[in-house]
Amino acid sequence: MSNPGRHTMQIGAHALVFTGTFDAAGLTLAIEKTKKAGFDLIEIPLMDPSSFDRGLAASLLKEHDLAATASLGLNESTDLTSPDPSVVEAGERMLTECLEIVHAMGSSHLCGVIYSAMKKYMEPATAAGRASSAAAIGRLATRAADLGIHLSLEVVNRYETNLINTGRAALEFLDEIDHDNVSVHLDTYHMNIEESDQFSPVLDVGDRLGYVHIGESHRGYLGSGTVDFGSFFRGLARIGYDGPVVFESFSSAVVAQDLSRMLGIWRNLWQDSDDLAAHANLFIREQLRSVQSIELH
Amino acid sequence: MSNPGRHTMQIGAHALVFTGTFDAAGLTLAIEKTKKAGFDLIEIPLMDPSSFDRGLAASLLKEHDLAATASLGLNESTDLTSPDPSVVEAGERMLTECLEIVHAMGSSHLCGVIYSAMKKYMEPATAAGRASSAAAIGRLATRAADLGIHLSLEVVNRYETNLINTGRAALEFLDEIDHDNVSVHLDTYHMNIEESDQFSPVLDVGDRLGYVHIGESHRGYLGSGTVDFGSFFRGLARIGYDGPVVFESFSSAVVAQDLSRMLGIWRNLWQDSDDLAAHANLFIREQLRSVQSIELH
Amino acid sequence: MSNPGRHTMQIGAHALVFTGTFDAAGLTLAIEKTKKAGFDLIEIPLMDPSSFDRGLAASLLKEHDLAATASLGLNESTDLTSPDPSVVEAGERMLTECLEIVHAMGSSHLCGVIYSAMKKYMEPATAAGRASSAAAIGRLATRAADLGIHLSLEVVNRYETNLINTGRAALEFLDEIDHDNVSVHLDTYHMNIEESDQFSPVLDVGDRLGYVHIGESHRGYLGSGTVDFGSFFRGLARIGYDGPVVFESFSSAVVAQDLSRMLGIWRNLWQDSDDLAAHANLFIREQLRSVQSIELH
Amino acid sequence: MSNPGRHTMQIGAHALVFTGTFDAAGLTLAIEKTKKAGFDLIEIPLMDPSSFDRGLAASLLKEHDLAATASLGLNESTDLTSPDPSVVEAGERMLTECLEIVHAMGSSHLCGVIYSAMKKYMEPATAAGRASSAAAIGRLATRAADLGIHLSLEVVNRYETNLINTGRAALEFLDEIDHDNVSVHLDTYHMNIEESDQFSPVLDVGDRLGYVHIGESHRGYLGSGTVDFGSFFRGLARIGYDGPVVFESFSSAVVAQDLSRMLGIWRNLWQDSDDLAAHANLFIREQLRSVQSIELH
């Protein structure tokens, strides 16, 4: 339809659209179906790095000519903001292993909630926890740079972290890290809860924007919720963003037990992953084409 | 992608997306390209009924397995609200001819501004003009019913008629006509100017809704303007609308001189009809699929 | 400005806009300031029923000519969905005490998350827990009816309950309770996360809607977030809702420790309660007036 | 409510909210009622400059401590884009007289459709007409500067001019004028029809924005139509706009015959000017306060 040469950005899907398990069968299914749905890229959640078969991932991606990124949410035993140094150390060690996996898969992006646990905290963030995380991310950014990998910190809502809930809070945190290999990862689902609108934060973050998640307000079909995608894509065009744009959706139809429960996925918002994914791929490309046409006005 | 069996509605395009002339070449081009863009239906403007080749239209439609509807805007010499009886008579005669063309094409819908001139009036509608139009439409509705054709009155903005600018005003006019073969034709472009929102008028009109135009706020690419399509399609689902849904767009790239000037098409909002149309076809089907998924919530 | 006689609904504020403590000083402050900001009604959270001075509340409300409602979120020790019968019993006992407090205050509404704990659950709701809650709510509804009190069940987002996240889910639960003294409590903040839009759920719930919270997407100033208030108020007008409409907002500037942490109030979205409240009171009344004017169109 | 010191911008109302005649009685009424509704400023349409009592206006404005601006739409006999030099000359002469009136009233702004007729053109603008207008505006800008008056060119929809329908088109025209005493006048009513959204054009125009009209999509009560005011005011805050912000509304309840018919005011969207105006004044100030609060986020 539109001139694909105009878009250098890659459109992707989160693997959890297709599978909640990442053994050989799950990985194969997710990669095949992501490709089939029309995406350029798959985001693979590194839910259990130690058991993840990076070699298989690399060969499947190559076989299906699909790009990849990796993402992660820390948990209580790997929380970089923990007052317990051994927990921080465990987190840093785990993230270092993830960087190696990302490298082995031939990918150049690691993103997500990699700066704190992804959970409903029951107390505010502390200055010490924040400093601990910033320092660790700084060290990881250096290691990532050596491997040709870029880090992006996902801004999530108040129920999933106590540290970075808005784009502007992310910029402040980046200032504390002060490493040019770290950028901001915005997600429309979280923005819909925490930001003033879908346009302003994109302008605020500007060229510090490194990664984008496209999710509906209830994490179901794009266009079936309250997210103002039009404003978000207008913002992306205005700042000239050309990085990954990745569809994320969750339903009780496809479950990764720990993650799904942490995210409160109690409802069945879709049943057919293939239909959902094909719809999302077209939806995103249609929106980009719509916004691109504004140049002519 | 989605289950087409779920949608009995037909998705169409207005022929002026492709051509401003309706000789054999123009008609052939429009029908071929409408089909190629993925639509089920073409809306053909009967700009010059006397020269329109109904037989050719019928055979082209059959050849390309495309449904058709016809539309019209009256002008000063055919205005059913005119104080001059000979003008009203001319309008009624012309519309009667259009019904015969519609029938000959194998179509069952005639819609548009068929109750007044489509122009910027310089004075308010009069009671007499209104009554004259209602009476004429009533007679035409009877003739149309004989031919198996349904009439829909298009609600347009204040600059294109002085008679029916809102869905509720259309319902009042239908009450005056009091003929069940006439219904309301809503157009998102006009609703964006005249209605309180895109949801309420659909509920107001309810089962009196007979025809739908999908147009952007500036009549360009869908999604590149201010129309709240999400609300409109939610409204359609709520009332169970299953009639035609027709994309309409105008640019100075494709011109029908009189019509384009009447509509104030001064800008080039698109250049490539094929890209525009393919985009619109997918955009509408995507929106329908999004809204359909809400059933699961 | 507008004709107040047209609105029989009462516009209120949640007491936590002004205070996080409900001793005599806190209660006095909240009631005085709610009145001063222009509201008709205060919603008092019964955070610690046993220490709440119902007599003082009643006399302050009378003195300031302010209506009141009461709300509540259960916790783990009073969770009506708990598999532990003693917890359910504790919850029912506590809610019964709340009904007596509500009655003593001269109020006729108890609402909130009174059917489960208000917390981030880590597992889905169970059929047994659901049935336990429905049965208890049924008994409480009978007791409430005796006291002239109406119950409304607040629909909250996935991070605050696992039981009722949408208006339609609330209707299903009401069917299980089958008692006409229980209705649905919608909150725009939660709807923004869980519903398809702000209009449809109001239509879905219809005359089962008994209570309304007006909150912004991030719980700050109305109009500074992503909630589509226009659609919500259009929905209210369409169903003829005339019950309480209560502003709710949270900032780290005013804290009730347990509640604030449960709700993830990490940011300072406002500092001046008086300015916030006066703004909200006008904002809500302005929106009602805007929507009322649509009748004329 | 909010800290007025934070807003240096002046909030105003168009006089046609109150009167369609500008004799002594009409002028007095409009000024008194604009002040009473809470506005800082009145915009006076110079519909018939030769009969306008500038001295009375000046003394009434002083008496009521109200600021003023003036606006204008040219007509066919004063159209600066006309191929007839005598028409252009008449337009320039009339606008020169208007500048003198503006000066005599103690005002420093003249805005509106002062570059072409305000009418539904039946043909596109021509290069010659455009050049003629740009040259005339350039000369008028010099004269205006001498009098301490700033000119702003109102961007209106396709049915009201064929020359400047978007902010970007206005910028191009400003380039042709090349005089720093001319800026862009945006109107949310027209933007809703012609622009991609309410945010982008404000960013596009940026510091060339000199004047703002706040109008609903159907020109009735603010908040009762489709205009996305939230985005517009976020845009204003982002560019630091601090000029006039003027409410404009039309109903068949208050009529200036020629203007009302040109604008297609066929419906009664409001009846009570005082209620409408007080509502608009609060609505605008509320929106500004909402957006201002975003700084805290």
Tab-separated table of C-alpha atoms in Angstrom, chain B residues 1 26-27 33-34 57 134 148 155 162 181 186 247-248 253 266 279:
chain	number	residue	atom	x	y	z
B	1	MET	CA	-7.703	-11.381	8.931
B	26	GLY	CA	-13.895	7.189	-16.257
B	27	LEU	CA	-16.493	4.648	-15.262
B	33	LYS	CA	-9.765	0.472	-9.209
B	34	THR	CA	-12.467	0.292	-6.565
B	57	ALA	CA	-22.266	0.543	-15.689
B	134	ALA	CA	-40.906	16.697	1.853
B	148	GLY	CA	-36.774	-1.842	-5.088
B	155	VAL	CA	-27.060	15.158	6.511
B	162	ASN	CA	-29.676	25.067	4.945
B	181	ASN	CA	-38.733	3.961	2.235
B	186	LEU	CA	-24.852	10.132	8.036
B	247	PHE	CA	-15.352	6.014	1.936
B	248	GLU	CA	-15.459	9.521	0.527
B	253	ALA	CA	-5.684	15.729	-7.586
B	266	TRP	CA	-8.622	23.909	-2.899
B	279	HIS	CA	-5.512	2.509	2.923
